[in-house]
Coordinates of C-alpha atoms and ligand atoms in Angstrom, one line a residue:
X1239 CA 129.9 123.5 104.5
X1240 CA 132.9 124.3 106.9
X1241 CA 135.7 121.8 107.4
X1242 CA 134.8 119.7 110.2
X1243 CA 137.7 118.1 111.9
X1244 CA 138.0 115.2 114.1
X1245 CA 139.5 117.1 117.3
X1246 CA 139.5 115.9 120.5
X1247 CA 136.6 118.3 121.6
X1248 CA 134.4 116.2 119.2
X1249 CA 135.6 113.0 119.5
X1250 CA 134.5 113.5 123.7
X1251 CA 131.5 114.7 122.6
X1252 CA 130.2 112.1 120.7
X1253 CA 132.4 109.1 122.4
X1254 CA 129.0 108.4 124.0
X1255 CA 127.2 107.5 120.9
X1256 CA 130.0 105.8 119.5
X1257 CA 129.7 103.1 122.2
X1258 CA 126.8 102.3 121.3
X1259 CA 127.6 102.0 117.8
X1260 CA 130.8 99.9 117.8
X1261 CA 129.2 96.7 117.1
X1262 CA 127.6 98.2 113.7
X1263 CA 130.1 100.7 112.6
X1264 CA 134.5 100.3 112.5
X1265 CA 136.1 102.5 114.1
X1266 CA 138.1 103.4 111.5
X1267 CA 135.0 105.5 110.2
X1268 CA 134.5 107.5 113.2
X1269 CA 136.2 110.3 112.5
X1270 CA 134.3 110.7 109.4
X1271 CA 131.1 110.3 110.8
X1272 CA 131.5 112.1 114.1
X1273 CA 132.6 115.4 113.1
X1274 CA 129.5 115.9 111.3
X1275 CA 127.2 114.3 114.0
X1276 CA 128.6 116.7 116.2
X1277 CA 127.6 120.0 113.8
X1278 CA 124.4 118.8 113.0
X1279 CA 123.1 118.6 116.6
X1280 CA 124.9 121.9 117.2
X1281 CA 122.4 123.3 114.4
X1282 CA 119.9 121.0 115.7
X1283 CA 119.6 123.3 118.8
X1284 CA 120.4 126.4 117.6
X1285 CA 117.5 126.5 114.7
X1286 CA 114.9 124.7 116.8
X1287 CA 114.7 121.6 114.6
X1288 CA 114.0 118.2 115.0
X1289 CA 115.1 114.9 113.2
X1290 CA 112.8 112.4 111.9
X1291 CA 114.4 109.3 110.7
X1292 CA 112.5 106.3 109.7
X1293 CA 114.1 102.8 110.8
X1294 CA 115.8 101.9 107.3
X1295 CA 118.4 104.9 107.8
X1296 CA 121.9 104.0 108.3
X1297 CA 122.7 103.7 112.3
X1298 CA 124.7 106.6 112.6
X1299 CA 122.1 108.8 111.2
X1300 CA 119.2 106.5 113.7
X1301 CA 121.3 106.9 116.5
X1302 CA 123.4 109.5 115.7
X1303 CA 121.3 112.5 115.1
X1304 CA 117.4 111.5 115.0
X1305 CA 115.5 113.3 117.8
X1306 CA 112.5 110.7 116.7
X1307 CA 112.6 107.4 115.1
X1308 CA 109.6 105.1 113.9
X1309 CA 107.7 103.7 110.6
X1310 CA 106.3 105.5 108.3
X1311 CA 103.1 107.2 110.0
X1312 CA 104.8 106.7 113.6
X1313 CA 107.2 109.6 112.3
X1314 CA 104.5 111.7 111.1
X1315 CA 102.3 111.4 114.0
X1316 CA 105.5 112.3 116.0
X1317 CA 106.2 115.2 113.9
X1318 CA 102.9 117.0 114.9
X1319 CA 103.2 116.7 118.4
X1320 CA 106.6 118.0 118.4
X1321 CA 107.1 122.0 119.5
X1322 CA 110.2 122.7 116.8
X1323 CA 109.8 125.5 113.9
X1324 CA 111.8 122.9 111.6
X1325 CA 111.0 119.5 111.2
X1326 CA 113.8 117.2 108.7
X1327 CA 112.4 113.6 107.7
X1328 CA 115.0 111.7 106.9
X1329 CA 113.1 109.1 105.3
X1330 CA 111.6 109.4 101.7
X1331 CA 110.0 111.5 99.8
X1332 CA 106.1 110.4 100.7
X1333 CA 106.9 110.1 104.3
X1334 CA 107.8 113.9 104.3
X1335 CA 104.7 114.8 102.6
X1336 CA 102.7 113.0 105.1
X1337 CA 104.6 114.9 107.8
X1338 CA 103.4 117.9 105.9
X1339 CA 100.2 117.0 105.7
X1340 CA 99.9 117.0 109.1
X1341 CA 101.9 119.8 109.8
X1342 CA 100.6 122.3 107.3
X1343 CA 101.7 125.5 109.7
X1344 CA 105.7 123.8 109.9
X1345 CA 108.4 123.9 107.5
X1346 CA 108.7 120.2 106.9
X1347 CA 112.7 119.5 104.7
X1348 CA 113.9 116.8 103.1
X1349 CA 117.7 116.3 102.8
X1350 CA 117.5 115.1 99.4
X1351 CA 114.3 115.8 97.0
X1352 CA 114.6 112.6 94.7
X1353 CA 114.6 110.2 97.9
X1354 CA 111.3 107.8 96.4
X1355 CA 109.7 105.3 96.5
X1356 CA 108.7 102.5 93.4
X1357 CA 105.5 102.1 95.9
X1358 CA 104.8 105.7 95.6
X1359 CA 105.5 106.1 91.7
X1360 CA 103.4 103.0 90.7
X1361 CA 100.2 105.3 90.8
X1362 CA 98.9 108.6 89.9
X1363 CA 95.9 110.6 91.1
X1364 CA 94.6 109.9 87.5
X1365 CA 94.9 106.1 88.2
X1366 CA 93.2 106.4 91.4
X1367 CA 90.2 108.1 89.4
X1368 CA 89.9 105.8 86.5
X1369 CA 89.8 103.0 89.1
X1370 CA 86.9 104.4 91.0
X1371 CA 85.0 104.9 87.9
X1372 CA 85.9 101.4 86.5
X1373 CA 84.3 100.2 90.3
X1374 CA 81.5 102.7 91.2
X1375 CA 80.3 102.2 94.6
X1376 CA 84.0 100.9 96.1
X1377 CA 85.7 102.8 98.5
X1378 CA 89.7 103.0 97.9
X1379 CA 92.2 102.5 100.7
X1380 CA 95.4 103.7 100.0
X1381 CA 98.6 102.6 101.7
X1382 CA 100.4 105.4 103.2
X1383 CA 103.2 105.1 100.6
X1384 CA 101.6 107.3 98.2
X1385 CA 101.8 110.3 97.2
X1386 CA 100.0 113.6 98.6
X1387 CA 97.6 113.6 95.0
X1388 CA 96.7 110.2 95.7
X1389 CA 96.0 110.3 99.6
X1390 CA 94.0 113.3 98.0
X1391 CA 91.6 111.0 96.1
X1392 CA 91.4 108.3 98.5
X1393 CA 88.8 107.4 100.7
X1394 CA 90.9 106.0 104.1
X1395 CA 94.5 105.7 104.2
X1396 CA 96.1 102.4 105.9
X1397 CA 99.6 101.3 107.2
X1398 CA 101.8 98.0 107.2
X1399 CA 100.1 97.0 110.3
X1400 CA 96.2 98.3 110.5
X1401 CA 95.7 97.6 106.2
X1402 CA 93.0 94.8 107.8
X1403 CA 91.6 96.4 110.3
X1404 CA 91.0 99.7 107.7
X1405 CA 88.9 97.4 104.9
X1406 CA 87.3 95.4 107.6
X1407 CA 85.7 98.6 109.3
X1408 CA 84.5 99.3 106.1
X1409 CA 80.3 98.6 105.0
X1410 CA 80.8 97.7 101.4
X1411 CA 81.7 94.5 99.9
X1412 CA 83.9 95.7 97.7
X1413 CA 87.1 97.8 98.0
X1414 CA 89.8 99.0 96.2
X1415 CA 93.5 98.2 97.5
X1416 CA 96.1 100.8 96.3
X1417 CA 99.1 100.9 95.2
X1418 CA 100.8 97.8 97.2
X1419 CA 99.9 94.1 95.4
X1420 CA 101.4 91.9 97.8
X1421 CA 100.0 93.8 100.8
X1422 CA 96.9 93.9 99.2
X1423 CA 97.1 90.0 98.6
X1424 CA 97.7 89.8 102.2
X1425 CA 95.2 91.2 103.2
X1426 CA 92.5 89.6 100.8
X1427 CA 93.9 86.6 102.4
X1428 CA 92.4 87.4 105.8
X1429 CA 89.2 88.8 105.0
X1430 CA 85.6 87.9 102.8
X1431 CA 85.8 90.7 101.4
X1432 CA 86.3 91.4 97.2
X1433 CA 89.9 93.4 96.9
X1434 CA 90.3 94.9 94.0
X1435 CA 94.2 95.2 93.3
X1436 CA 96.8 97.5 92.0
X1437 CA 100.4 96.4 90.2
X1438 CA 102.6 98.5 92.2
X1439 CA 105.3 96.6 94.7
X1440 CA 108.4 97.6 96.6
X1441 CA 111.4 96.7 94.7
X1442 CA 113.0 95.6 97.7
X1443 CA 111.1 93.6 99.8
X1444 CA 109.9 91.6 96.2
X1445 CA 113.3 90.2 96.0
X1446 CA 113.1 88.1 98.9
X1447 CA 111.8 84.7 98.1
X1448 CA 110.1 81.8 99.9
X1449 CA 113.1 79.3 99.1
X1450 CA 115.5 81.7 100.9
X1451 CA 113.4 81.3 104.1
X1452 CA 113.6 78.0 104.3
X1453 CA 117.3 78.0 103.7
X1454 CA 117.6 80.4 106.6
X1455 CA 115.5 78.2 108.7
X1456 CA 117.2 74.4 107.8
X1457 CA 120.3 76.7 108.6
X1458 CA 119.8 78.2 112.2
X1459 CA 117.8 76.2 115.1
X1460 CA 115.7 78.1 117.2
X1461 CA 115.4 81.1 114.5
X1462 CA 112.1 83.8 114.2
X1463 CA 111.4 84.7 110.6
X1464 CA 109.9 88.0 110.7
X1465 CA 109.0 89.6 107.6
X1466 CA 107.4 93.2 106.4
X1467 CA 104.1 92.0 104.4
X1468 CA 105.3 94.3 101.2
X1469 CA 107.0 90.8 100.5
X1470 CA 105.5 88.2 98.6
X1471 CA 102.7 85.6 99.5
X1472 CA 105.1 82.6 99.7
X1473 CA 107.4 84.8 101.9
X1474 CA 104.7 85.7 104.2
X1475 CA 103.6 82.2 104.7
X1476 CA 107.5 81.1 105.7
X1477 CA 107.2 83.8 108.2
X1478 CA 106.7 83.6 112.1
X1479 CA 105.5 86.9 112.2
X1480 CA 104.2 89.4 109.6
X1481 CA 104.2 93.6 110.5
X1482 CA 105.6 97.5 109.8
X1483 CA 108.8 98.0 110.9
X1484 CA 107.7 98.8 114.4
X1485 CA 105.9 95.8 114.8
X1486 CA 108.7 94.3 114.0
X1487 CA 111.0 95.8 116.5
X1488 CA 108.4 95.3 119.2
X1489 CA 108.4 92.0 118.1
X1490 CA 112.0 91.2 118.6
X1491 CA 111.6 93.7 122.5
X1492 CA 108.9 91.1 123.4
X1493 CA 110.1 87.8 122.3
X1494 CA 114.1 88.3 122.9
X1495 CA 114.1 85.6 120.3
X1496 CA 118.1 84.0 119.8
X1497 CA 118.3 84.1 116.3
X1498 CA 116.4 86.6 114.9
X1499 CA 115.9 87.5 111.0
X1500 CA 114.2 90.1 109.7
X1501 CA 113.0 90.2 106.4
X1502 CA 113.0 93.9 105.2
X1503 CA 115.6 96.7 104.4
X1504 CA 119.0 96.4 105.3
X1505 CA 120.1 99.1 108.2
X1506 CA 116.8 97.7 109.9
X1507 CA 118.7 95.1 111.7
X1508 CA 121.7 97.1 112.3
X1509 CA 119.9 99.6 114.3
X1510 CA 117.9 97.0 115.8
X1511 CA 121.0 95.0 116.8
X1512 CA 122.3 98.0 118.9
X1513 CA 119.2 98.3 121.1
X1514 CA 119.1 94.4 122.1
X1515 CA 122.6 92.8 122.3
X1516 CA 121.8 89.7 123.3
X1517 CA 119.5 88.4 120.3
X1518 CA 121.7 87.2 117.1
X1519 CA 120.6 88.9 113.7
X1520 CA 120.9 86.8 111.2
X1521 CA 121.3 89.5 108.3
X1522 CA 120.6 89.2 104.8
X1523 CA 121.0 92.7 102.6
X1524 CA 118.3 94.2 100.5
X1525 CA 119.0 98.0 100.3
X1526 CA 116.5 100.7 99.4
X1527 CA 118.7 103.1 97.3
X1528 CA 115.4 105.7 98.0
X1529 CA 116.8 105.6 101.5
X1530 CA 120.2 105.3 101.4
X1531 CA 120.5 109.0 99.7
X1532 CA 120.1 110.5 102.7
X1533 CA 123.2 110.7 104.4
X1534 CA 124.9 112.8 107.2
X1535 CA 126.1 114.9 104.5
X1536 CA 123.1 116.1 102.9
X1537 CA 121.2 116.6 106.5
X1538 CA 123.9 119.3 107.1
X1539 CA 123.6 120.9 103.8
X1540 CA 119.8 120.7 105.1
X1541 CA 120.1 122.3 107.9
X1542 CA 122.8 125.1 106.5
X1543 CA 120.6 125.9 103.3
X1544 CA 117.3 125.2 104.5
X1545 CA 116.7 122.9 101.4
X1546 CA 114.8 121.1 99.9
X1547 CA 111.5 122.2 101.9
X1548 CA 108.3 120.3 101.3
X1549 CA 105.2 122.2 99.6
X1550 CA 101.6 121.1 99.1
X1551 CA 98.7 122.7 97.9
X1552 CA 96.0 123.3 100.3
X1553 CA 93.2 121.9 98.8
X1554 CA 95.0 118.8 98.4
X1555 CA 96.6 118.7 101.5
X1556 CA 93.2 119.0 102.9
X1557 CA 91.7 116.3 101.0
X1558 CA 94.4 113.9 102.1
X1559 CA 94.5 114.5 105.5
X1560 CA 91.1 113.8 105.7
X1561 CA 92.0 110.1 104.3
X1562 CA 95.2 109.8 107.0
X1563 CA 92.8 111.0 110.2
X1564 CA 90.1 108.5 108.9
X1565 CA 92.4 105.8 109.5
X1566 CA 93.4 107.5 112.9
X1567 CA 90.0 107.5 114.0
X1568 CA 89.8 103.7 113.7
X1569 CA 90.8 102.0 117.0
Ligands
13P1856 P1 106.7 101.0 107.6 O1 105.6 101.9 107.6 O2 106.4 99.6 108.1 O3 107.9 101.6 108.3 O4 107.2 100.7 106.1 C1 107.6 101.7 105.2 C2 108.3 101.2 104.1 O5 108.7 101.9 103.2 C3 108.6 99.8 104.0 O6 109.3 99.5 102.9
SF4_1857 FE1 109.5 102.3 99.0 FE2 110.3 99.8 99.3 FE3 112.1 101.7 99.7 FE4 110.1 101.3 101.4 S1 111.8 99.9 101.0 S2 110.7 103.3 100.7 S3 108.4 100.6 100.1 S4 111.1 101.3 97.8

């Protein structure tokens, strides 16, 4: 990587994004920042790549350098309508193997190759199978925060915000919900159906707790408690509204609520904050470290070294996209 300086050349260039940024970011860190937002969109061009960054990236990554920004499938769906011979999800690991999956003819990177997920590593393809012989007859929706093996073995895929929709358009009774517990909770909480369960849960949203909630609430008048449904049940019931993080956002666009907080990852609200200045985030700080390795750092070194590139085997890719356009088809 070359040195990048903070000249006056860059610092014109990117003056524009840095307005938008001031409320989230000191301007003491500029110059470290904008030197290497200005080289990466230089690259950006020059290659024909595009940036893909899901909404728990820091904000000078979101607004910095993403071409497209969005929740998990959001980003993948993005990804194939988008005419670019490179595509870099800055996201983790699963959401750049979904991008793959449906982009088999593009070159789909990663900045950094042990970006996970504890969603993602609570189950293996093997699981998946010993589950579906434990249950004969029940059809296995998978959350999208799986890996490409288990999409693989899967029946429909679901996000955040379609899970009930997916089991309710299914015929049987019976249905296993992988990997996410507390989604899968929520979900058997609005529907007759039997959901048979798996252990796995986000080790960030399961650290919010019900009792915090109601702190926040006794504390601000007037407040919206939004929360991502990965969180447990007696978070979701202090909530106002449950959703992915798009939901969430559109949430926030169509209720300009005062005091707003959202109960998910950290740079959520940051990012959020810069798109609607009038609405006060109240912000509490759960970080995904999965997330926070990507930085502006290692999308250079991405873009430079064309690493770490995302590969899938065919048959399994094909598998599994079968299970994501399933859930597609379902309006
Ligand atoms: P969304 O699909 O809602 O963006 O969620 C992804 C995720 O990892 C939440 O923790
Ligand atoms: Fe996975 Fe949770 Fe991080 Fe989302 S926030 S990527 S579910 S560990």
């Amino acid at each position: 990587m070359q040195n990048l300086q903070f000249t006056t050349e860059v610092e014109a260039r990117t003056s524009s994004v840095y307005q938008r940024l001031k409320k989230v970011i000191p301007e003491v860190e500029w110059p470290i920042h904008a030197p290497l937002i200005d080289r990466i969109n230089t690259l950006k061009s020059e290659l024909n790549a595009i940036i893909l960054a899901h909404n728990y990236q820091t904000p000078e990554i979101y607004h910095g350098v993403a071409d497209y920004k969005g929740d998990s499938l959001g980003l993948a769906q993005m990804a194939s309508d988008a005419d670019a011979d490179i595509i870099i999800v800055c996201g983790v690991h699963f959401m750049a193997e979904t991008a793959k999956i449906l982009n088999m003819d593009k070159k789909v990177l990663i900045p950094d190759i042990e970006a996970g997920c504890s969603l993602a590593s609570s189950i293996t393809a093997q699981d998946v199978r010993n589950l579906k012989s434990q249950h004969p007859g029940a059809p296995v929706v998978t959350y999208v925060n799986t890996s490409a093996d288990v999409k693989a073995e899967t029946d429909i895929c679901c996000t955040s915000s379609n899970a009930l929709k997916v089991v309710e358009s299914l015929a049987e009774e019976k249905v296993i919900f992988i990997p996410d517990n507390y989604l899968g909770k929520y979900v058997a909480s609005q529907t007759e159906k039997e959901i048979i369960l798996w252990e796995g849960k986000c080790e960030v949203h399961e650290q919010f707790t019900g009792q915090e909630l109601r702190d926040y609430r006794s504390s601000f008048s007037n407040i919206q408690i939004i929360a991502h449904p990965e969180c447990a049940p007696d978070v979701l019931e202090e909530a106002d509204y449950v959703g992915s993080t798009k939901g969430m956002i559109d949430y926030v666009d169509q209720k300009r609520p005062e005091n707003v907080i959202m109960i998910t990852e950290c740079s959520m609200s940051d990012n959020v904050a810069v798109e609607f200045p009038e609405v006060n985030f109240v912000r509490p700080c759960n970080l995904c470290p999965h997330m926070k390795r990507i930085t502006l750092s290692n999308i250079l070194s991405c873009l430079e070294n064309g690493q770490h590139e995302i590969h899938i085997d065919s048959g399994i890719a094909s598998k599994a996209l079968s299970s994501v356009q399933r859930m597609l088809s379902i309006k």
